Short mmCIF file of C-alpha atoms in Angstrom, two decimals:
data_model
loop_
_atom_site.label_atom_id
_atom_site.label_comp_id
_atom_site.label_asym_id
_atom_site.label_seq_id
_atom_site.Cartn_x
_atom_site.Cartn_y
_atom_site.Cartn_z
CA UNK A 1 7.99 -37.26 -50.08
CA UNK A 2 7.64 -39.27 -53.95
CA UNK A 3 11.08 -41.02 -54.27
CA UNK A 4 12.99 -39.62 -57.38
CA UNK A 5 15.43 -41.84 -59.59
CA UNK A 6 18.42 -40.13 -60.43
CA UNK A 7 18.83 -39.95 -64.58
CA UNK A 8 22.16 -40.18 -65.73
CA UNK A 9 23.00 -38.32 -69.58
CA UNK A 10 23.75 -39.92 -72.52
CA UNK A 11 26.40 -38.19 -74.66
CA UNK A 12 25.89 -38.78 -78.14
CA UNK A 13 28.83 -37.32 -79.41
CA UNK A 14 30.91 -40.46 -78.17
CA UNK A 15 29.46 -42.18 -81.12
CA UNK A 16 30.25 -39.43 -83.78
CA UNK A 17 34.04 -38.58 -82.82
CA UNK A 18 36.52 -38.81 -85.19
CA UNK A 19 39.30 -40.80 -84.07
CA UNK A 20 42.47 -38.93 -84.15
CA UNK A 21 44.97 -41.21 -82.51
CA UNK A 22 44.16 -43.69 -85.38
CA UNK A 23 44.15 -42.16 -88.34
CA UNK A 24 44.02 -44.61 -90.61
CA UNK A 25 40.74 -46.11 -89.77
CA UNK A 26 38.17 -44.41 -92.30
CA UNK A 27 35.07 -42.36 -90.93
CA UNK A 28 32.57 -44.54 -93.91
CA UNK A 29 31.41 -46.86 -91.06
CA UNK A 30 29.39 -45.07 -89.05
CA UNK A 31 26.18 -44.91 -89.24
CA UNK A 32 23.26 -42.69 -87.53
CA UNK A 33 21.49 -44.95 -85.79
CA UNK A 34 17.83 -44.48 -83.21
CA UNK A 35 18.50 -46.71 -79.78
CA UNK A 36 15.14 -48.53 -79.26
CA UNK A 37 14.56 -49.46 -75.11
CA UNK A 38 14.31 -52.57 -74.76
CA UNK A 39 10.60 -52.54 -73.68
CA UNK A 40 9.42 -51.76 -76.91
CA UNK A 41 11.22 -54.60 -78.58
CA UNK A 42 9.81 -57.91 -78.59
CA UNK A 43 12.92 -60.00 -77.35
CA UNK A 44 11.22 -62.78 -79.63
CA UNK A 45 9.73 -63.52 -82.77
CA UNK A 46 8.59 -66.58 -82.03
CA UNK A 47 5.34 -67.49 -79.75
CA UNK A 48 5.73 -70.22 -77.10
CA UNK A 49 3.65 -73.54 -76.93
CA UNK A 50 0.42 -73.62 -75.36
CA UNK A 51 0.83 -76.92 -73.53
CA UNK A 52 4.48 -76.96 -72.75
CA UNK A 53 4.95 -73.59 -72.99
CA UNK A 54 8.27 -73.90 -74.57
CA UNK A 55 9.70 -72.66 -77.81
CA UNK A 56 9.45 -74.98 -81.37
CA UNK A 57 12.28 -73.24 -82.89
CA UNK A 58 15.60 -71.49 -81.90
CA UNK A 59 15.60 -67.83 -80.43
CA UNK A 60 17.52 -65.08 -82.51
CA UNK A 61 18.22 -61.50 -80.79
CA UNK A 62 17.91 -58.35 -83.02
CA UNK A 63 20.60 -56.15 -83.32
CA UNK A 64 20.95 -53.91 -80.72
CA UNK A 65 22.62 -51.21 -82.54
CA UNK A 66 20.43 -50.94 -85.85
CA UNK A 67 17.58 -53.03 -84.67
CA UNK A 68 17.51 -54.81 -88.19
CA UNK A 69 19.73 -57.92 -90.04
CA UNK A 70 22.96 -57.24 -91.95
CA UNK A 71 24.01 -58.75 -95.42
CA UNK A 72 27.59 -60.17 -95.04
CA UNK A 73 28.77 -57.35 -97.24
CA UNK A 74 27.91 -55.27 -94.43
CA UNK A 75 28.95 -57.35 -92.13
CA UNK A 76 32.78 -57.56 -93.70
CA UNK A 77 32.95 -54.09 -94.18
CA UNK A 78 32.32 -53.57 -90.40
CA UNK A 79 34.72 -56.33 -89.10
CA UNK A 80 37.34 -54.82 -91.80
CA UNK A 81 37.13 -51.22 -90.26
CA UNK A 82 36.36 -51.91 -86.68
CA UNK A 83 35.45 -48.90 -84.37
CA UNK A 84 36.89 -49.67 -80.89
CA UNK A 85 39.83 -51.85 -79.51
CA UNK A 86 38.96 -54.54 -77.08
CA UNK A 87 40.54 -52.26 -74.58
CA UNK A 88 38.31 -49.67 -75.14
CA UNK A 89 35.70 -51.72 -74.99
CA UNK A 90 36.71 -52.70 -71.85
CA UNK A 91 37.82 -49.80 -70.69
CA UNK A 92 33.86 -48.23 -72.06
CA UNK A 93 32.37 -51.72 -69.83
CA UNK A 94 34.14 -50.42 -66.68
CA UNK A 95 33.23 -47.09 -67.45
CA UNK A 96 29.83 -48.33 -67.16
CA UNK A 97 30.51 -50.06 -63.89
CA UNK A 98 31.77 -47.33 -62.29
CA UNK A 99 29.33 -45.41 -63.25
CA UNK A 100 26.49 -47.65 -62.61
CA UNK A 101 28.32 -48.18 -58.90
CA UNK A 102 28.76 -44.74 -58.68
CA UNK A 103 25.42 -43.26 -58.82
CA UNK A 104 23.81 -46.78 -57.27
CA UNK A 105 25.90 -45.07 -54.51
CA UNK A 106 24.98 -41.42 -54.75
CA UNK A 107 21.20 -43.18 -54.88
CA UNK A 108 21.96 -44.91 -52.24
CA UNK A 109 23.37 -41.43 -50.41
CA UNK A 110 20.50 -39.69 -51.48
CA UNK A 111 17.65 -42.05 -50.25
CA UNK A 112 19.90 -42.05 -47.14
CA UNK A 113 19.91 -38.79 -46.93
CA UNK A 114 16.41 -38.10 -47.67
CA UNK A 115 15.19 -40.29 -45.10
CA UNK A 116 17.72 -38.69 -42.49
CA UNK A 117 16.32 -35.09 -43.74
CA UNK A 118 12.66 -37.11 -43.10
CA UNK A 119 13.35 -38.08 -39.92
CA UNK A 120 15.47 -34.95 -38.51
CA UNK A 121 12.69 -32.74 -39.76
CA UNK A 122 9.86 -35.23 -38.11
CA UNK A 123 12.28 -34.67 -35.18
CA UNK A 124 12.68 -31.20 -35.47
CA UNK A 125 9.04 -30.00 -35.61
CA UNK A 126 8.08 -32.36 -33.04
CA UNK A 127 10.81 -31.09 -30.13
CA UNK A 128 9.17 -27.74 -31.31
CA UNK A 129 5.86 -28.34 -31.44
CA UNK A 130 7.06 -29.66 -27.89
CA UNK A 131 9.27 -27.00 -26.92
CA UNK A 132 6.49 -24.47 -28.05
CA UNK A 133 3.96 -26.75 -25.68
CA UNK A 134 5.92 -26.19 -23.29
CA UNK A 135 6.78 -22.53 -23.33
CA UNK A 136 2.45 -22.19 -23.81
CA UNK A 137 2.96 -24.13 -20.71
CA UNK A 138 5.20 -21.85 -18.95
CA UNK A 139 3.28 -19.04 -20.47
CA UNK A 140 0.48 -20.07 -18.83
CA UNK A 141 1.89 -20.81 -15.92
CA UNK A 142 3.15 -17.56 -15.82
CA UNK A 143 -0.03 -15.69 -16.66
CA UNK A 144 -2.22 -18.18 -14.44
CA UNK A 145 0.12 -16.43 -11.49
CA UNK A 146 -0.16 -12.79 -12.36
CA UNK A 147 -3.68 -13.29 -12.67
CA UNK A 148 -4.16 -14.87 -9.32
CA UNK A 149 -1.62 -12.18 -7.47
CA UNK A 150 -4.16 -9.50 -9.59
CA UNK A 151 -7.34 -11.39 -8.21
CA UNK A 152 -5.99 -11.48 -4.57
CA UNK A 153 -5.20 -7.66 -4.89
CA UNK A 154 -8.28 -6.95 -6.18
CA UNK A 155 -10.01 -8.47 -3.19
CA UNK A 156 -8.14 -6.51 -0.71
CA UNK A 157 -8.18 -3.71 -2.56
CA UNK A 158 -11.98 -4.10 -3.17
CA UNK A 159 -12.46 -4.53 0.85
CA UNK A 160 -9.91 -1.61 1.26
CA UNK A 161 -12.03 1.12 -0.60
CA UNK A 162 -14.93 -0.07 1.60
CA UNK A 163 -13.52 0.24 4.40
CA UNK A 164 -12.15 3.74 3.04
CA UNK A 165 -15.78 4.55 2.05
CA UNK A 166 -17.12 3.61 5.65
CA UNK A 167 -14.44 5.97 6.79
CA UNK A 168 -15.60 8.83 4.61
CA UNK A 169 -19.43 7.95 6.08
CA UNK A 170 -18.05 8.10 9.29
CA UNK A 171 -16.49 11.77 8.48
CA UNK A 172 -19.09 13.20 7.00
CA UNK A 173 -21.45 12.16 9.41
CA UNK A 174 -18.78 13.47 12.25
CA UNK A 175 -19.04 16.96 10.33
CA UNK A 176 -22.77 16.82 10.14
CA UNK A 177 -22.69 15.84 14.05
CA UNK A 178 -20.68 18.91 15.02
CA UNK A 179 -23.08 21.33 13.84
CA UNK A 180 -25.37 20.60 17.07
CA UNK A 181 -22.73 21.75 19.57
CA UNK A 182 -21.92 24.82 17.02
CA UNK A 183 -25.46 25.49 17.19
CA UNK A 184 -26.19 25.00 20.74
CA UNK A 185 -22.50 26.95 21.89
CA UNK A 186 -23.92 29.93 19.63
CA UNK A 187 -27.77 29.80 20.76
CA UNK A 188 -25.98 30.33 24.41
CA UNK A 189 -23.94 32.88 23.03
CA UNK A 190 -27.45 34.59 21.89
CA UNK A 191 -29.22 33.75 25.40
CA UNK A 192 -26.73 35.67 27.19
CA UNK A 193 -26.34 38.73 25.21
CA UNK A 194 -30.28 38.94 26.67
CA UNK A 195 -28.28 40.07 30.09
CA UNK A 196 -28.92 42.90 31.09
CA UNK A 197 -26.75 46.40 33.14
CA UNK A 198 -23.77 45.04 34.77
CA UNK A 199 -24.78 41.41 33.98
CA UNK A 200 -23.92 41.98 30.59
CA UNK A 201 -20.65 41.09 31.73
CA UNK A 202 -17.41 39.36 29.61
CA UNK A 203 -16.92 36.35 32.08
CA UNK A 204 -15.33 33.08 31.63
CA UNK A 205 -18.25 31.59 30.94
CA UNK A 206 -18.66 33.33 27.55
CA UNK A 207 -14.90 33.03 27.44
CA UNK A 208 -15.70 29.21 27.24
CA UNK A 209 -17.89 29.67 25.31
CA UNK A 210 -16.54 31.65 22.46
CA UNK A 211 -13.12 29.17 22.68
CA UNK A 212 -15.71 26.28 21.76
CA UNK A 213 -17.08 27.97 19.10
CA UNK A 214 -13.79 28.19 17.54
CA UNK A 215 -12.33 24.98 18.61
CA UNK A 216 -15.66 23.40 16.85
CA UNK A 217 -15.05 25.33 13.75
CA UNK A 218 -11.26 24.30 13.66
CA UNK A 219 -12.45 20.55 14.29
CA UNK A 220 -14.59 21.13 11.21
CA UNK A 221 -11.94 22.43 9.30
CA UNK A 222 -9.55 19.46 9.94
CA UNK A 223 -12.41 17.22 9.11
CA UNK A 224 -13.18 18.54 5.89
CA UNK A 225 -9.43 18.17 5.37
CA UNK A 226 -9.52 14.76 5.87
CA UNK A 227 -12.56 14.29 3.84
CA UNK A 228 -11.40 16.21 0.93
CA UNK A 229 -8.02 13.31 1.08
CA UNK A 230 -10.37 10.54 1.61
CA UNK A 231 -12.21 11.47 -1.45
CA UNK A 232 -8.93 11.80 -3.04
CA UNK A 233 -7.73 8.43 -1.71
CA UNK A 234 -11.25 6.72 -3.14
CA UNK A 235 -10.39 7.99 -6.27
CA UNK A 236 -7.06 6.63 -6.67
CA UNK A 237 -8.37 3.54 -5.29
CA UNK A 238 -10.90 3.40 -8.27
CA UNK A 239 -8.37 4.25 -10.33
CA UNK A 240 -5.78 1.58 -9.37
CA UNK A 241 -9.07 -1.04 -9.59
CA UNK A 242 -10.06 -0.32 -13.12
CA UNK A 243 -6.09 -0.88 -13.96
CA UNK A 244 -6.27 -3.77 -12.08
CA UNK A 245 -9.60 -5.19 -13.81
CA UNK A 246 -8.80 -3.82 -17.15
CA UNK A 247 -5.26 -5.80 -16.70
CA UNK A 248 -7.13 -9.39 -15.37
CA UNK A 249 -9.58 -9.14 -18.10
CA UNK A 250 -6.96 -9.26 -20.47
CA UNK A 251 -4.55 -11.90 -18.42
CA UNK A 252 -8.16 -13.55 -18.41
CA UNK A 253 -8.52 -13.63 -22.36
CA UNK A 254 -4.29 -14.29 -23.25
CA UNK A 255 -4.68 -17.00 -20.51
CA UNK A 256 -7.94 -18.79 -22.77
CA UNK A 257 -6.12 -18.13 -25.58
CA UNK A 258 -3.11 -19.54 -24.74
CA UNK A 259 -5.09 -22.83 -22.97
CA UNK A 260 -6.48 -23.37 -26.65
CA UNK A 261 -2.99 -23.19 -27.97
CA UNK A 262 -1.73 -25.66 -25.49
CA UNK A 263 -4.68 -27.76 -26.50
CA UNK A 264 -3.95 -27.92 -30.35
CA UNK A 265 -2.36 -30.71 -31.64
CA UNK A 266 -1.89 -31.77 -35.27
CA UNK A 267 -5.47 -33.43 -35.30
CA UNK A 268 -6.95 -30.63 -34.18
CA UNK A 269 -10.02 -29.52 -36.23
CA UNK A 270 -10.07 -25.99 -37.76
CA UNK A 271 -6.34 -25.90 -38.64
CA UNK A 272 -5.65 -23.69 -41.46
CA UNK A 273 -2.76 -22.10 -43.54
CA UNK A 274 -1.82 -17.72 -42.57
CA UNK A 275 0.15 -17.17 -45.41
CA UNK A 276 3.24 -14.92 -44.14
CA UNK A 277 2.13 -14.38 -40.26
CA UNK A 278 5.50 -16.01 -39.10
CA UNK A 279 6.48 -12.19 -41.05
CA UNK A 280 3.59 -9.92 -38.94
CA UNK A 281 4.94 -9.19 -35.57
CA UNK A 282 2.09 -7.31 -33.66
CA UNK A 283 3.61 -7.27 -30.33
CA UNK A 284 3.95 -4.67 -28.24
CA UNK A 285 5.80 -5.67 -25.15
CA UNK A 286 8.60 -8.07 -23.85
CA UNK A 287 8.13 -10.82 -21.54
CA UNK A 288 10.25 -8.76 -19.29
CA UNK A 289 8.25 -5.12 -19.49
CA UNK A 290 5.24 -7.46 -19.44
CA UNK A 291 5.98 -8.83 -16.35
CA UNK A 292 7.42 -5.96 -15.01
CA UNK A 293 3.89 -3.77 -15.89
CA UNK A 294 2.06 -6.38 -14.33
CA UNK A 295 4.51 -5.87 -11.24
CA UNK A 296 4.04 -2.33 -11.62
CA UNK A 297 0.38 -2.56 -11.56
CA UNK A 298 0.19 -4.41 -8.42
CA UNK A 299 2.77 -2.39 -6.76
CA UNK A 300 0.47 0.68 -7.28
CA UNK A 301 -2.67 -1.13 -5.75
CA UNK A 302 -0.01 -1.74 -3.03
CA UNK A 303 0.76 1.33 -2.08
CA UNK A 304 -2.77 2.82 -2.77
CA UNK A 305 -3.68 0.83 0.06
CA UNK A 306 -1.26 1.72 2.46
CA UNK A 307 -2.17 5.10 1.51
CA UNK A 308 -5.70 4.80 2.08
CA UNK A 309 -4.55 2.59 5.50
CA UNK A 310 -2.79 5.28 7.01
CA UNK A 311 -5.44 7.90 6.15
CA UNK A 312 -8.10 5.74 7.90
CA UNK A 313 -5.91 5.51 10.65
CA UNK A 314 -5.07 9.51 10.46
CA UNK A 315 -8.77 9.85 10.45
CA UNK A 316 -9.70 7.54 13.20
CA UNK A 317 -7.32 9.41 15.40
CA UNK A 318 -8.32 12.57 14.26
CA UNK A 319 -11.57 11.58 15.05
CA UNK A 320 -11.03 10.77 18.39
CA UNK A 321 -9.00 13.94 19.03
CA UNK A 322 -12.09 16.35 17.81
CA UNK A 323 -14.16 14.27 19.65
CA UNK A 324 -11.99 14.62 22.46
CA UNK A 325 -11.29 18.22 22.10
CA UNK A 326 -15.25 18.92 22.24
CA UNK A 327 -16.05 16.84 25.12
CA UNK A 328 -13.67 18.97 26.65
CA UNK A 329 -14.66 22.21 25.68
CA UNK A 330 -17.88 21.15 26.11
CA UNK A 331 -17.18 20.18 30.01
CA UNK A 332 -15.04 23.53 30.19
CA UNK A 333 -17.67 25.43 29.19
CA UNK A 334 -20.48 23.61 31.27
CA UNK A 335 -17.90 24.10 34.44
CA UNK A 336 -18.08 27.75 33.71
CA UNK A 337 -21.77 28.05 33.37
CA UNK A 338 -22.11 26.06 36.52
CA UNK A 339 -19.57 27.78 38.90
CA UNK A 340 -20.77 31.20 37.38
CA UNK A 341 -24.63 30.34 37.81
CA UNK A 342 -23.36 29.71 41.84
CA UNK A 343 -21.43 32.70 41.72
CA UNK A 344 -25.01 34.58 40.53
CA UNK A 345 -26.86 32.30 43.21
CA UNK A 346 -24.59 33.49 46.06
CA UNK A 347 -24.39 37.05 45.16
CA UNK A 348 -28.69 36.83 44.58
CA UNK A 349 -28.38 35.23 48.44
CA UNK A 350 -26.58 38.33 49.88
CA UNK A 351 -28.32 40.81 47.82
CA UNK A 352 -31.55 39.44 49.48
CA UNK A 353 -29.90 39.52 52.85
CA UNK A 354 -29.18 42.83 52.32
CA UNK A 355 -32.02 44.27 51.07
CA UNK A 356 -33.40 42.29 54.24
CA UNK A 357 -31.53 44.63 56.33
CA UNK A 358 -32.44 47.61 54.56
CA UNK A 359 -35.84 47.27 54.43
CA UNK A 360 -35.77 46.79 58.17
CA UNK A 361 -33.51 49.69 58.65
CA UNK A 362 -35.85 52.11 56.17
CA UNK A 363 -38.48 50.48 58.63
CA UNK A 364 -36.71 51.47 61.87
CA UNK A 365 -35.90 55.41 60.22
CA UNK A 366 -39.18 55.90 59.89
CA UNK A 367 -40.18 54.69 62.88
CA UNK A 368 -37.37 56.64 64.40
CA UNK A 369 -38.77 59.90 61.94
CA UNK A 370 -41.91 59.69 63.72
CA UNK A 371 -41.01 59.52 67.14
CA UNK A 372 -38.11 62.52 66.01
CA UNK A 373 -41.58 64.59 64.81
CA UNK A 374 -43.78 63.26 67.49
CA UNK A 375 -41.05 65.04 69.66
CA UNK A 376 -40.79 68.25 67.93
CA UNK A 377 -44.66 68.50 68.45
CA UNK A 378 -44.67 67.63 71.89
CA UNK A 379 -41.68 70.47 72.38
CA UNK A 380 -44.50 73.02 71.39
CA UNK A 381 -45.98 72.73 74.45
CA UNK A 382 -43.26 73.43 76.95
CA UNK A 383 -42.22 77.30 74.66
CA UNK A 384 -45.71 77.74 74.80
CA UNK A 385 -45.92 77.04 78.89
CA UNK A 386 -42.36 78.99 78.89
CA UNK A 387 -43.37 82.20 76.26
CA UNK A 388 -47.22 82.56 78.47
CA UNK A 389 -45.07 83.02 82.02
CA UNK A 390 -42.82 85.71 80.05
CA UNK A 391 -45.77 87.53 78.99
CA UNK A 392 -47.19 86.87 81.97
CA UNK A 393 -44.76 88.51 83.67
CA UNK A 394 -44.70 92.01 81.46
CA UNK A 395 -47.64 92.60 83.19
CA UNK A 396 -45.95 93.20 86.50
CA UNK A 397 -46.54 96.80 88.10
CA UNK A 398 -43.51 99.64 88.26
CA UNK A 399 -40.83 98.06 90.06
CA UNK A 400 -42.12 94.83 90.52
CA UNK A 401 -41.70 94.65 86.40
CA UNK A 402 -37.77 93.34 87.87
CA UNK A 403 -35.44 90.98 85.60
CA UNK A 404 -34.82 88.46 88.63
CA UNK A 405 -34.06 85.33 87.85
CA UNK A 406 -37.15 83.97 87.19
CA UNK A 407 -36.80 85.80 84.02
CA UNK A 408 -33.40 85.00 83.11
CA UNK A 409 -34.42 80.81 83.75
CA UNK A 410 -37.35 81.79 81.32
CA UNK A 411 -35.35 83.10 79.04
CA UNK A 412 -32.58 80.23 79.43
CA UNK A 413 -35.64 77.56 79.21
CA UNK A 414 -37.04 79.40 75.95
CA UNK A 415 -33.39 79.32 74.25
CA UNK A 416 -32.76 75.89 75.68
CA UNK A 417 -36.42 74.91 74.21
CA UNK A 418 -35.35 76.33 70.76
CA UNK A 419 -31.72 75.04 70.56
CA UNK A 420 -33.06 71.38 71.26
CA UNK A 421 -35.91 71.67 68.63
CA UNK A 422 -33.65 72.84 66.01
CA UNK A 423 -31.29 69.71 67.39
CA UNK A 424 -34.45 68.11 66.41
CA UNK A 425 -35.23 69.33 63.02
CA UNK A 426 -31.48 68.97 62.14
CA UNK A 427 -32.01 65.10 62.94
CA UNK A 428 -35.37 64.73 61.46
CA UNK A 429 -33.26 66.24 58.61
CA UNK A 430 -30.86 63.88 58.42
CA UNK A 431 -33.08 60.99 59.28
CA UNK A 432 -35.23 61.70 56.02
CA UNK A 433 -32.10 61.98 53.87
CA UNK A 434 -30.63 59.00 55.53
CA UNK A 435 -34.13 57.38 54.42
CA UNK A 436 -33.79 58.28 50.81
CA UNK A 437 -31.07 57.02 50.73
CA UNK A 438 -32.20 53.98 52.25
CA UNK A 439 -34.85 53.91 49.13
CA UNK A 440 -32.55 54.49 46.74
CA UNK A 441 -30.20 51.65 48.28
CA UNK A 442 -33.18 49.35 48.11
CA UNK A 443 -34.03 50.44 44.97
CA UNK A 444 -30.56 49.91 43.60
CA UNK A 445 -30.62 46.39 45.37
CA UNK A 446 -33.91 45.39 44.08
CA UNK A 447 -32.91 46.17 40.79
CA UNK A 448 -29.86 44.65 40.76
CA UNK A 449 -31.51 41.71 42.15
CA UNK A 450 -34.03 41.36 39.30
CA UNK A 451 -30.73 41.46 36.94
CA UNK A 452 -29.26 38.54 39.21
CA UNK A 453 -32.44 36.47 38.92
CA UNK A 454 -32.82 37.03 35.08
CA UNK A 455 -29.22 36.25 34.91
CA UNK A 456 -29.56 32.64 37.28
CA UNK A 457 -32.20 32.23 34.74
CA UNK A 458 -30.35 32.55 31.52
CA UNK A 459 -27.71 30.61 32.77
CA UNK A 460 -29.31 27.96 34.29
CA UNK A 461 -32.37 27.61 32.82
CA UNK A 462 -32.13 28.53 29.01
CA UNK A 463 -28.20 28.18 28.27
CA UNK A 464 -27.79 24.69 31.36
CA UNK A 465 -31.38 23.43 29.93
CA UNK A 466 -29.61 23.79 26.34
CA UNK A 467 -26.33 21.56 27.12
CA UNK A 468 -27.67 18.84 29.58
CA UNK A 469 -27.55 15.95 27.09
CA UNK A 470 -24.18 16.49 24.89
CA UNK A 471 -25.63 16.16 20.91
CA UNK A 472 -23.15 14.54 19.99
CA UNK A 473 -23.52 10.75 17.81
CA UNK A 474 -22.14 8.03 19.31
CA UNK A 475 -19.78 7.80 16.42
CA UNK A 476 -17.61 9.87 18.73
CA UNK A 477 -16.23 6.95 21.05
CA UNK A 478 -14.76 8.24 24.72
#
C-alpha cells in the first residue's frame, strides 16, 4: 500500500486581511506577491572553488517574500508601516509548531494506523483462509464419512439383492418343480377313471388324490405370492441402489472438489478474479438437510434390506412348508393307493377262492344232474316190468279176472313208480336251475374278477409305477 503524505492548505487570505483592530496602519503596503519553493531557487549566486571547494566571496539570501532586492525607499516605507507585532509573529511561529507537531502526529497516527489496518487485515485473511481450510477440512471429513457409510451400504445392499435374486431362482424354480406332482396326481386321476362297473368307485384313494391336487395348486398360489413380493422387493432394492450410487457419485465429485480446495493456497497456479460470486448463492441445501438426506438415504437401503431379509426368510419357510405339505400329500396319497391296491388284492384272492368253489360245485350239479337223469331212465324199466304184469293180468279168464292183491301191489308199485319219478324230475328241475345259477354266479364272479385285476393293475401298475420316485428337485430340503 504507496505511503501518502498528508498536505496541509495554505490560506491566502491571511495575507490580504485588513486589519481592523488597528486601524491606523494603512492598507498601501501590501503587495501581491508569487511564493517560489525553495527548490527552484538557487540558495547562491556564487559558485564554489574547485580546489578548496569553498566560497571567494560572502553569501547573500534572496528575499523570501518578493524573491528580488529592495531600494531603501522601499525598505523605510515597510519598516514605517509594519504588518504584524512581534507577538503575532510569534504567536503565527507557534502556530506553525503546532501545526507542524500536530499533523507530524496525525502522520504519525496514520502510518500507525495503516500498518495496524496492514497487519490486522494480513491477520484477518490468513485466520480465514485458515478457518476456511479448516471447515474444507471438516467438510471433507464429513463427506469422506457419508461416502464410506454409502460404500459399506452399497456392499451389503449389493450382496442383499443377490441373495434376494437367488431367492427368486429358487421360487421360480420351486413353481416350475411342482408342476411334476400336479401332473403326475392328475395323470392318476385319468388312469383311474379307466375303472370300470363297481370299480369305478369314489375311494380314499382318489380322495387323496384330488386333496393333492388342490393342496399343489394352493402351494402354487402362495408361491407366486411370494414371487410376485420378491420381484417387488428387487425392485425397491434397485431403486434404493441407484439413490445410493447416484448420491456417492456426487459425495465422490464434492469430495474431489473440495480436496482441490483444501489444496489451494495463495501460490497456487490458475487463480483468477469471479467478479460478484461472493453475491451468487447456488445452493440448494443446508448442512443439516444435507446430512440429514444422506441419513435418509441410508436409512431407506436399511430398511429395504430388512425387508428383503424377512421375505427371504418368509420364503425359505414357506418353502419348506409346501415342500412339506407335498411330501405329505404325496405319502397320503401313496398310503391310499397302497392299502387300496391290498384291499383289491385280497378281495381278487377270495373272489378266486370262490369261484374255486363254484366251479367245483357247478361240477358236482352236473355230475349230480346226470346220475338224477341216469335214474329217471333206469325207473323206466321197473313201470314197464310193473304196467306188462297188469296187462298181463287182463287176460285172466271169467272169475279168475279177480282184483286180489296182486293187483292192488301193482297198482301201488305203478303209483309208487310214478310219484318217485316225478320226485325225480322235480329235482332234476331244481338241480338245472340251481346250475344256472351256478353259471350265472360264476359268471358274475369272473367278471367281477376281471374288474379286480384291471383295477390291481391301474393301481399298482400305471398310477404306483407313476409315483415311485417323488419328482420333486432337491431344492425342496426334508
Amino acid at each position: 500500500m504507496p505511503y501518502m503524505e498528508s498536505t496541509i492548505p495554505i490560506h491566502v487570505s491571511d495575507y490580504s486581511r485588513t486589519h481592523h483592530l488597528l486601524p491606523w496602519r494603512p492598507n498601501t503596503g501590501f503587495e501581491n506577491i508569487e511564493v517560489i519553493p525553495l527548490a527552484r531557487k538557487c540558495i547562491s549566486n556564487y559558485p564554489l572553488d574547485a580546489t578548496s571547494g569553498a566560497m571567494h566571496k560572502p553569501l547573500k539570501f534572496p528575499d523570501l517574500v518578493t524573491g528580488c532586492h529592495r531600494d531603501s525607499v522601499h525598505a523605510s516605507k515597510a519598516a514605517l508601516y509594519t504588518r504584524y507585532t512581534p507577538n503575532e509573529w510569534f504567536q503565527k511561529q507557534v502556530k506553525y509548531y503546532n501545526e507542524a507537531d500536530s499533523n507530524r502526529q496525525l502522520s504519525e497516527r496514520l502510518r500507525n494506523d495503516a500498518l495496524r489496518i496492514v497487519r490486522n487485515a494480513e491477520e484477518k485473511i490468513q485466520y480465514g483462509q485458515l478457518d476456511t481450510g479448516r471447515r474444507l477440512g471438516e467438510r471433507i471429513n464429513d463427506v469422506s464419512f457419508w461416502r464410506n457409510e454409502i460404500v459399506s451400504e452399497l456392499e451389503r445392499l449389493l450382496q442383499e439383492i443377490e441373495r434376494l435374486q437367488d431367492c427368486r431362482s429358487v421360487l421360480e424354480k420351486a413353481i416350475r418343480d411342482i408342476e411334476g406332482p400336479l401332473h403326475i396326481a392328475q395323470e392318476c386321476l385319468y388312469h383311474r377313471e379307466a375303472r370300470k362297473g363297481t370299480e369305478l368307485v369314489h375311494d380314499e384313494s382318489e380322495k387323496c388324490l384330488l386333496k393333492e391336487i388342490e393342496n399343489l395348486k394352493n402351494c402354487q398360489r402362495n408361491l407366486d405370492v411370494c414371487l410376485d413380493k420378491c420381484k417387488d422387493q428387487l425392485r425397491n432394492c434397485r431403486a434404493s441402489q441407484n439413490q445410493l450410487e447416484l448420491d456417492l457419485k456426487n459425495k465422490e465429485s464434492a469430495l474431489g472438489i473440495d480436496m482441490m480446495c483444501h489444496q489451494l493456497n495463495n501460490y497456487s497456479h490458475g487463480l483468477q478474479y469471479f467478479t460478484g460470486i461472493e453475491k451468487y448463492d447456488p445452493c440448494l441445501s443446508e448442512q443439516e438437510c444435507w446430512a440429514e438426506a444422506a441419513n435418509r438415504i441410508i436409512q431407506k437401503s436399511q430398511h429395504e434390506r430388512n425387508m428383503s431379509t424377512q421375505l427371504r426368510t418368509s420364503a425359505e419357510a414357506l418353502i419348506s412348508k409346501v415342500a412339506q405339505e407335498m411330501w405329505d400329500s404325496w405319502s397320503n396319497t401313496n398310503s391310499a393307493l397302497t392299502h387300496r391296491s391290498s384291499e383289491l388284492l385280497e378281495a381278487k384272492n377270495k373272489l378266486q377262492q370262490h369261484l374255486q368253489k363254484v366251479q367245483q360245485e357247478i361240477f358236482d350239479v352236473e355230475k349230480n344232474m346226470e346220475l338224477m337223469r341216469k335214474a329217471i331212465a333206469d325207473k323206466s324199466h321197473a313201470i314197464k316190468v310193473a304196467h306188462t304184469r297188469l296187462e298181463a293180468r287182463m287176460h285172466r279168464p271169467d272169475l279168475e279176472l279177480c282184483r286180489d292183491n296182486v293187483h292192488s301191489s301193482l297198482q301201488k308199485e305203478i303209483d309208487e313208480i310214478d310219484h318217485q319219478v316225478k320226485r325225480m324230475h322235480k329235482a332234476l328241475k331244481e338241480l338245472e336251475d340251481q346250475h344256472q345259477r351256478l353259471l350265472r354266479t360264476r359268471t358274475a364272479l369272473e367278471h367281477d374278477l376281471a374288474l379286480k385285476i384291471d383295477a390291481i393293475y391301474i393301481d399298482r401298475e400305471k398310477v404306483c409305477g407313476l409315483r415311485r420316485a417323488y419328482p420333486v428337485n432337491a431344492l425342496f430340503r426334508f
